[in-house]
Tab-separated table of C-alpha atoms and ligand atoms in Angstrom:
chain	number	residue	atom	x	y	z
A	20	UNK	CA	-50.199	71.556	26.031
A	21	UNK	CA	-49.437	72.740	22.669
A	22	UNK	CA	-45.943	71.878	20.567
A	23	UNK	CA	-45.489	75.550	20.827
A	24	UNK	CA	-45.458	75.564	24.717
A	25	UNK	CA	-43.920	71.985	25.048
A	26	UNK	CA	-40.562	73.387	22.967
A	27	UNK	CA	-40.338	76.528	25.590
A	28	UNK	CA	-40.450	74.793	28.820
A	29	UNK	CA	-38.332	71.593	27.493
A	30	UNK	CA	-35.856	73.750	26.353
A	31	UNK	CA	-34.954	75.182	29.580
A	32	UNK	CA	-34.208	71.774	30.788
A	33	UNK	CA	-31.109	71.649	27.859
A	34	UNK	CA	-27.852	72.247	28.982
A	35	UNK	CA	-27.118	75.423	27.542
A	36	UNK	CA	-22.921	74.945	27.200
A	37	UNK	CA	-20.971	77.713	24.946
A	38	UNK	CA	-21.771	77.397	21.274
A	39	UNK	CA	-25.245	74.998	22.242
A	40	UNK	CA	-28.700	75.926	20.893
A	41	UNK	CA	-31.220	74.410	23.239
A	42	UNK	CA	-34.045	75.218	21.515
A	43	UNK	CA	-32.623	73.935	18.076
A	44	UNK	CA	-31.584	70.657	20.422
A	45	UNK	CA	-35.224	70.250	21.951
A	46	UNK	CA	-36.553	71.080	18.245
A	47	UNK	CA	-34.444	67.948	16.924
A	48	UNK	CA	-35.513	65.716	20.228
A	49	UNK	CA	-39.439	66.624	19.645
A	50	UNK	CA	-38.951	65.623	15.537
A	51	UNK	CA	-37.298	62.248	16.553
A	52	UNK	CA	-39.703	61.455	19.037
A	53	UNK	CA	-42.785	62.302	16.675
A	54	UNK	CA	-40.850	61.254	13.775
A	55	UNK	CA	-41.874	64.292	11.752
A	56	UNK	CA	-40.038	66.237	9.304
A	57	UNK	CA	-39.011	69.865	9.840
A	58	UNK	CA	-42.130	71.078	7.929
A	59	UNK	CA	-44.556	69.243	9.680
A	60	UNK	CA	-42.949	70.358	13.339
A	61	UNK	CA	-43.785	74.016	12.377
A	62	UNK	CA	-47.140	73.187	10.856
A	63	UNK	CA	-47.725	71.111	14.249
A	64	UNK	CA	-46.841	74.000	16.508
A	65	UNK	CA	-50.268	74.847	17.843
A	66	UNK	CA	-51.561	71.274	17.795
A	67	UNK	CA	-52.608	69.769	21.467
A	68	UNK	CA	-49.945	66.914	22.321
A	69	UNK	CA	-51.234	63.612	23.373
A	70	UNK	CA	-49.815	62.162	26.747
A	71	UNK	CA	-48.297	59.018	24.763
A	72	UNK	CA	-46.261	61.870	22.709
A	73	UNK	CA	-45.705	64.117	25.734
A	74	UNK	CA	-43.998	60.859	27.425
A	75	UNK	CA	-42.113	59.906	24.548
A	76	UNK	CA	-40.512	63.398	24.373
A	77	UNK	CA	-40.296	63.938	28.006
A	78	UNK	CA	-37.899	60.635	28.167
A	79	UNK	CA	-35.540	62.022	25.192
A	80	UNK	CA	-35.294	65.530	26.747
A	81	UNK	CA	-34.594	63.778	30.100
A	82	UNK	CA	-31.629	61.999	28.495
A	83	UNK	CA	-30.116	64.983	27.377
A	84	UNK	CA	-30.709	66.910	30.350
A	85	UNK	CA	-28.511	64.248	32.183
A	86	UNK	CA	-25.868	64.926	29.577
A	87	UNK	CA	-26.276	62.641	26.908
A	88	UNK	CA	-24.730	63.743	23.291
A	89	UNK	CA	-27.566	64.906	20.972
A	90	UNK	CA	-26.122	62.780	18.312
A	91	UNK	CA	-26.182	59.609	20.773
A	92	UNK	CA	-29.860	60.012	21.209
A	93	UNK	CA	-30.889	60.631	17.833
A	94	UNK	CA	-27.987	58.101	16.790
A	95	UNK	CA	-27.251	60.411	13.731
A	96	UNK	CA	-24.583	62.888	13.177
A	97	UNK	CA	-23.699	64.768	9.953
A	98	UNK	CA	-20.045	65.016	8.685
A	99	UNK	CA	-18.783	66.539	5.175
A	100	UNK	CA	-22.715	66.882	4.102
A	101	UNK	CA	-23.007	62.839	4.964
A	102	UNK	CA	-25.210	61.743	7.238
A	103	UNK	CA	-23.709	59.125	9.702
A	104	UNK	CA	-25.248	56.915	12.333
A	105	UNK	CA	-23.366	56.805	15.669
A	106	UNK	CA	-23.590	55.605	19.209
A	107	UNK	CA	-21.676	55.216	22.188
A	108	UNK	CA	-18.971	52.900	20.738
A	109	UNK	CA	-17.695	55.559	18.468
A	110	UNK	CA	-16.414	59.791	18.661
A	111	UNK	CA	-19.137	62.057	17.322
A	112	UNK	CA	-17.561	62.956	14.050
A	113	UNK	CA	-16.131	66.915	14.774
A	114	UNK	CA	-16.783	69.690	12.311
A	115	UNK	CA	-12.903	70.543	12.626
A	116	UNK	CA	-12.257	67.107	11.107
A	117	UNK	CA	-13.279	67.901	8.039
A	118	UNK	CA	-10.151	69.698	7.601
A	119	UNK	CA	-8.287	66.360	7.310
A	120	UNK	CA	-10.686	65.721	4.381
A	121	UNK	CA	-10.260	68.956	2.845
A	122	UNK	CA	-6.359	68.703	2.759
A	123	UNK	CA	-6.376	65.308	1.582
A	124	UNK	CA	-8.724	65.890	-1.560
A	125	UNK	CA	-6.728	68.928	-1.951
A	126	UNK	CA	-3.492	66.637	-2.589
A	127	UNK	CA	-5.601	64.003	-4.602
A	128	UNK	CA	-6.515	66.246	-7.323
A	129	UNK	CA	-3.038	66.163	-9.077
A	130	UNK	CA	-3.662	62.224	-8.994
A	131	UNK	CA	-5.821	60.083	-11.254
A	132	UNK	CA	-8.334	58.649	-8.163
A	133	UNK	CA	-7.428	55.199	-9.564
A	134	UNK	CA	-3.821	55.228	-8.973
A	135	UNK	CA	-4.448	56.649	-5.144
A	136	UNK	CA	-4.304	54.695	-2.167
A	137	UNK	CA	-5.455	55.625	1.610
A	138	UNK	CA	-5.854	54.603	4.976
A	139	UNK	CA	-7.837	56.002	7.403
A	140	UNK	CA	-6.000	54.826	11.282
A	141	UNK	CA	-8.554	54.615	13.829
A	142	UNK	CA	-11.820	55.326	11.547
A	143	UNK	CA	-14.223	54.918	14.457
A	144	UNK	CA	-17.946	55.922	12.546
A	145	UNK	CA	-15.804	55.493	9.342
A	146	UNK	CA	-16.629	58.903	8.528
A	147	UNK	CA	-13.174	60.058	7.385
A	148	UNK	CA	-12.615	56.937	5.155
A	149	UNK	CA	-16.514	57.342	3.369
A	150	UNK	CA	-15.980	61.491	2.688
A	151	UNK	CA	-12.898	60.167	1.190
A	152	UNK	CA	-14.101	57.001	-0.763
A	153	UNK	CA	-16.995	59.184	-1.642
A	154	UNK	CA	-15.379	61.712	-3.264
A	155	UNK	CA	-12.655	60.082	-4.763
A	156	UNK	CA	-14.252	57.262	-6.424
A	157	UNK	CA	-11.783	54.307	-7.820
A	158	UNK	CA	-9.318	55.353	-5.225
A	159	UNK	CA	-8.183	51.884	-2.924
A	160	UNK	CA	-9.342	52.739	1.055
A	161	UNK	CA	-8.681	51.146	3.938
A	162	UNK	CA	-9.922	52.034	7.272
A	163	UNK	CA	-8.315	50.355	10.756
A	164	UNK	CA	-10.123	50.328	14.251
A	165	UNK	CA	-9.616	47.612	16.988
A	166	UNK	CA	-12.447	48.178	18.540
A	167	UNK	CA	-15.306	45.546	18.301
A	168	UNK	CA	-18.271	48.224	18.907
A	169	UNK	CA	-16.873	50.646	16.578
A	170	UNK	CA	-15.952	48.281	13.897
A	171	UNK	CA	-19.436	47.563	13.854
A	172	UNK	CA	-20.872	50.952	13.778
A	173	UNK	CA	-18.061	51.603	10.864
A	174	UNK	CA	-19.582	48.525	9.118
A	175	UNK	CA	-23.078	50.075	9.268
A	176	UNK	CA	-21.976	53.374	7.853
A	177	UNK	CA	-20.142	51.757	4.865
A	178	UNK	CA	-23.050	49.684	3.925
A	179	UNK	CA	-25.727	52.990	4.385
A	180	UNK	CA	-23.163	55.048	1.748
A	181	UNK	CA	-22.611	51.674	-0.312
A	182	UNK	CA	-18.766	51.896	-0.092
A	183	UNK	CA	-18.453	48.694	1.789
A	184	UNK	CA	-17.017	47.077	-1.441
A	185	UNK	CA	-14.593	50.195	-1.765
A	186	UNK	CA	-13.315	50.329	1.585
A	187	UNK	CA	-11.315	47.843	3.162
A	188	UNK	CA	-12.389	47.922	6.834
A	189	UNK	CA	-9.484	45.815	9.115
A	190	UNK	CA	-9.574	45.197	12.662
A	191	UNK	CA	-5.775	45.799	14.298
A	192	UNK	CA	-3.498	48.453	16.001
A	193	UNK	CA	-3.349	51.296	13.871
A	194	UNK	CA	-1.286	50.922	10.785
A	195	UNK	CA	-0.294	47.057	11.518
A	196	UNK	CA	-3.491	45.759	9.524
A	197	UNK	CA	-2.234	47.492	6.329
A	198	UNK	CA	-0.027	45.401	4.054
A	199	UNK	CA	2.509	47.285	1.908
A	200	UNK	CA	2.211	50.886	1.330
A	201	UNK	CA	-0.540	53.547	0.649
A	202	UNK	CA	-0.163	57.112	-0.755
A	203	UNK	CA	-1.984	59.021	1.916
A	204	UNK	CA	-2.413	58.388	5.564
A	205	UNK	CA	-5.022	60.167	7.600
A	206	UNK	CA	-5.500	59.842	10.918
A	207	UNK	CA	-7.521	61.669	14.074
A	208	UNK	CA	-6.164	59.457	16.599
A	209	UNK	CA	-6.895	59.701	20.711
A	210	UNK	CA	-5.187	62.983	21.569
A	211	UNK	CA	-6.606	64.134	24.924
A	212	UNK	CA	-4.147	64.555	27.953
A	213	UNK	CA	-5.338	61.761	30.552
A	214	UNK	CA	-5.921	64.616	33.442
A	215	UNK	CA	-7.806	66.675	31.201
A	216	UNK	CA	-10.490	64.487	30.344
A	217	UNK	CA	-12.366	64.898	33.635
A	218	UNK	CA	-12.719	68.676	33.217
A	219	UNK	CA	-14.212	67.969	29.551
A	220	UNK	CA	-17.834	68.858	29.281
A	221	UNK	CA	-20.029	65.816	30.489
A	222	UNK	CA	-21.197	64.975	26.877
A	223	UNK	CA	-17.870	64.804	25.770
A	224	UNK	CA	-17.174	62.318	28.606
A	225	UNK	CA	-19.662	60.177	27.296
A	226	UNK	CA	-17.707	59.129	24.664
A	227	UNK	CA	-15.400	56.152	24.560
A	228	UNK	CA	-12.457	56.662	26.258
A	229	UNK	CA	-10.401	55.129	23.437
A	230	UNK	CA	-11.437	57.757	21.222
A	231	UNK	CA	-10.398	60.385	23.688
A	232	UNK	CA	-7.639	59.415	25.802
A	233	UNK	CA	-3.862	60.190	24.345
A	234	UNK	CA	-1.934	59.394	27.517
A	235	UNK	CA	-0.072	61.900	29.819
A	236	UNK	CA	0.875	64.432	27.177
A	237	UNK	CA	-2.206	63.288	24.654
A	238	UNK	CA	0.696	61.859	22.006
A	239	UNK	CA	1.057	58.292	23.157
A	240	UNK	CA	-1.149	56.888	20.211
A	241	UNK	CA	0.589	59.597	17.623
A	242	UNK	CA	3.980	58.563	18.985
A	243	UNK	CA	3.142	54.865	18.160
A	244	UNK	CA	1.430	55.766	14.954
A	245	UNK	CA	4.401	57.779	13.417
A	246	UNK	CA	6.747	54.864	14.321
A	247	UNK	CA	4.667	52.605	12.341
A	248	UNK	CA	4.193	55.499	9.395
A	249	UNK	CA	7.603	55.329	7.536
A	250	UNK	CA	7.474	52.060	6.453
A	251	UNK	CA	3.729	52.441	5.750
A	252	UNK	CA	3.789	55.611	3.382
A	253	UNK	CA	4.995	55.849	-0.455
A	254	UNK	CA	7.799	57.774	-1.461
A	255	UNK	CA	5.787	60.514	-2.652
A	256	UNK	CA	3.125	60.352	-0.085
A	257	UNK	CA	1.098	62.673	2.272
A	258	UNK	CA	0.304	61.828	6.054
A	259	UNK	CA	-2.079	64.008	7.795
A	260	UNK	CA	-3.166	63.726	11.897
A	261	UNK	CA	-5.385	65.665	13.509
A	262	UNK	CA	-4.105	67.161	17.354
A	263	UNK	CA	-4.643	69.517	19.379
A	264	UNK	CA	-2.719	72.978	18.899
A	265	UNK	CA	-0.587	72.796	21.894
A	266	UNK	CA	0.444	69.708	20.628
A	267	UNK	CA	1.729	70.559	17.382
A	268	UNK	CA	5.316	71.831	18.278
A	269	UNK	CA	6.331	68.644	19.891
A	270	UNK	CA	4.084	66.385	17.000
A	271	UNK	CA	6.306	68.158	14.636
A	272	UNK	CA	9.888	67.305	16.263
A	273	UNK	CA	8.849	63.983	16.319
A	274	UNK	CA	7.496	64.065	12.496
A	275	UNK	CA	10.484	65.312	11.270
A	276	UNK	CA	12.509	62.366	13.669
A	277	UNK	CA	10.754	59.824	12.029
A	278	UNK	CA	10.631	61.412	8.579
A	279	UNK	CA	14.393	62.996	7.719
A	280	UNK	CA	14.711	65.042	4.924
A	281	UNK	CA	10.875	65.576	4.387
A	282	UNK	CA	8.380	68.444	4.706
A	283	UNK	CA	6.838	68.917	7.731
A	284	UNK	CA	4.521	71.790	9.027
A	285	UNK	CA	0.852	71.926	9.972
A	286	UNK	CA	-2.483	73.445	8.863
A	287	UNK	CA	-4.695	75.865	10.613
A	288	UNK	CA	-8.623	75.330	11.322
A	289	UNK	CA	-11.494	77.775	10.886
A	290	UNK	CA	-10.265	79.501	13.868
A	291	UNK	CA	-6.518	79.871	12.646
A	292	UNK	CA	-5.457	77.271	15.703
A	293	UNK	CA	-2.933	74.879	14.198
A	294	UNK	CA	-5.077	71.580	14.173
A	295	UNK	CA	-3.724	68.969	11.395
A	296	UNK	CA	-0.013	68.036	11.216
A	297	UNK	CA	1.107	67.798	7.825
A	298	UNK	CA	3.843	65.571	6.407
A	299	UNK	CA	4.244	65.255	2.857
A	300	UNK	CA	6.994	63.248	1.163
A	301	UNK	CA	9.158	64.379	-2.064
B	412	SAM	C1	-10.282	60.109	18.042
B	412	SAM	S1	-11.669	58.956	17.351
B	412	SAM	C2	-11.796	59.406	15.860
B	412	SAM	C3	-12.798	58.355	14.983
B	412	SAM	C4	-13.090	59.158	13.829
B	412	SAM	N1	-11.722	58.810	12.863
B	412	SAM	C5	-13.219	60.763	13.642
B	412	SAM	O1	-12.680	61.241	13.169
B	412	SAM	O2	-14.350	60.424	14.008
B	412	SAM	C6	-10.115	57.421	17.525
B	412	SAM	C7	-10.429	56.441	16.926
B	412	SAM	O3	-9.049	55.605	16.981
B	412	SAM	C8	-9.297	53.731	17.476
B	412	SAM	N2	-7.941	53.650	18.113
B	412	SAM	C9	-7.609	54.137	19.129
B	412	SAM	N3	-6.401	53.307	19.282
B	412	SAM	C10	-5.911	52.811	18.060
B	412	SAM	C11	-5.445	51.920	17.646
B	412	SAM	N4	-3.996	51.576	18.349
B	412	SAM	N5	-5.197	51.131	16.849
B	412	SAM	C12	-6.955	51.427	16.164
B	412	SAM	N6	-7.576	52.147	16.608
B	412	SAM	C13	-7.414	52.773	17.557
B	412	SAM	C14	-10.574	54.580	18.392
B	412	SAM	O4	-11.173	53.263	18.967
B	412	SAM	C15	-11.485	55.416	17.980
B	412	SAM	O5	-12.487	55.081	17.236
């Protein structure tokens, strides 16, 4: 069998979820198994496969067919134009989370980066903290996380992007490990209501429970975070929290209680859905 035929057959075993592209996913798995570039892949399409090559590709296709996320199989995911290592200890960074980075960078435009301090709470793979550190060289950055496995992945990504000397990775509960106050708090906390987790796509259910499960209404972690935040955010600071659009009204009420006399609003994602809670101190 040649590579083109393998691609066609194997694509049929890849889950065809909404927005999924089984052919492209199969191509990525083939390139990962054969360790070849995209150019080499197209150049090799008519080449007959060896049995060892077919076996290596079959093993990856079987993992994907059983619902393992593509990013866990390849060990990589792109976020904010940067490549991150991922495994099943961390949430796979999502495109919608890039909005948190955009909003933080927009706020930072009026500051000298050396004056800015930032905290990424529940850093997981470290994607948000690293994207901010790279785009705001000179800023002081902290990333907190309580899970041992996630800490290891974040540390690997800090080294990969050479920010280990610029981002302080702190293990502990939400904002507690941070001494003093920061100018920007960003967080993508777990916010899926517990009883919705079973109904999520098989791939999503393979991501760490502590990265997804936000309790009965999804706001358990947010409630604790917003309780800690007033003593950790500087007077002219900004806090950004990713949540689901259905939670935004309640989250804005909780935020207004924690930060009275402060502007509380939200920002919409590319689909026009309320995605990020915005607390802007004056
Ligand atoms: C939804 S994931 C977000 C990961 C990453 N920031 C991103 O956006 O891809 C939430 C992360 O918060 C961590 N986490 C949950 N509760 C925490 C807590 N109380 N203190 C510190 N980290 C927590 C989880 O382990 C997980 O890595």
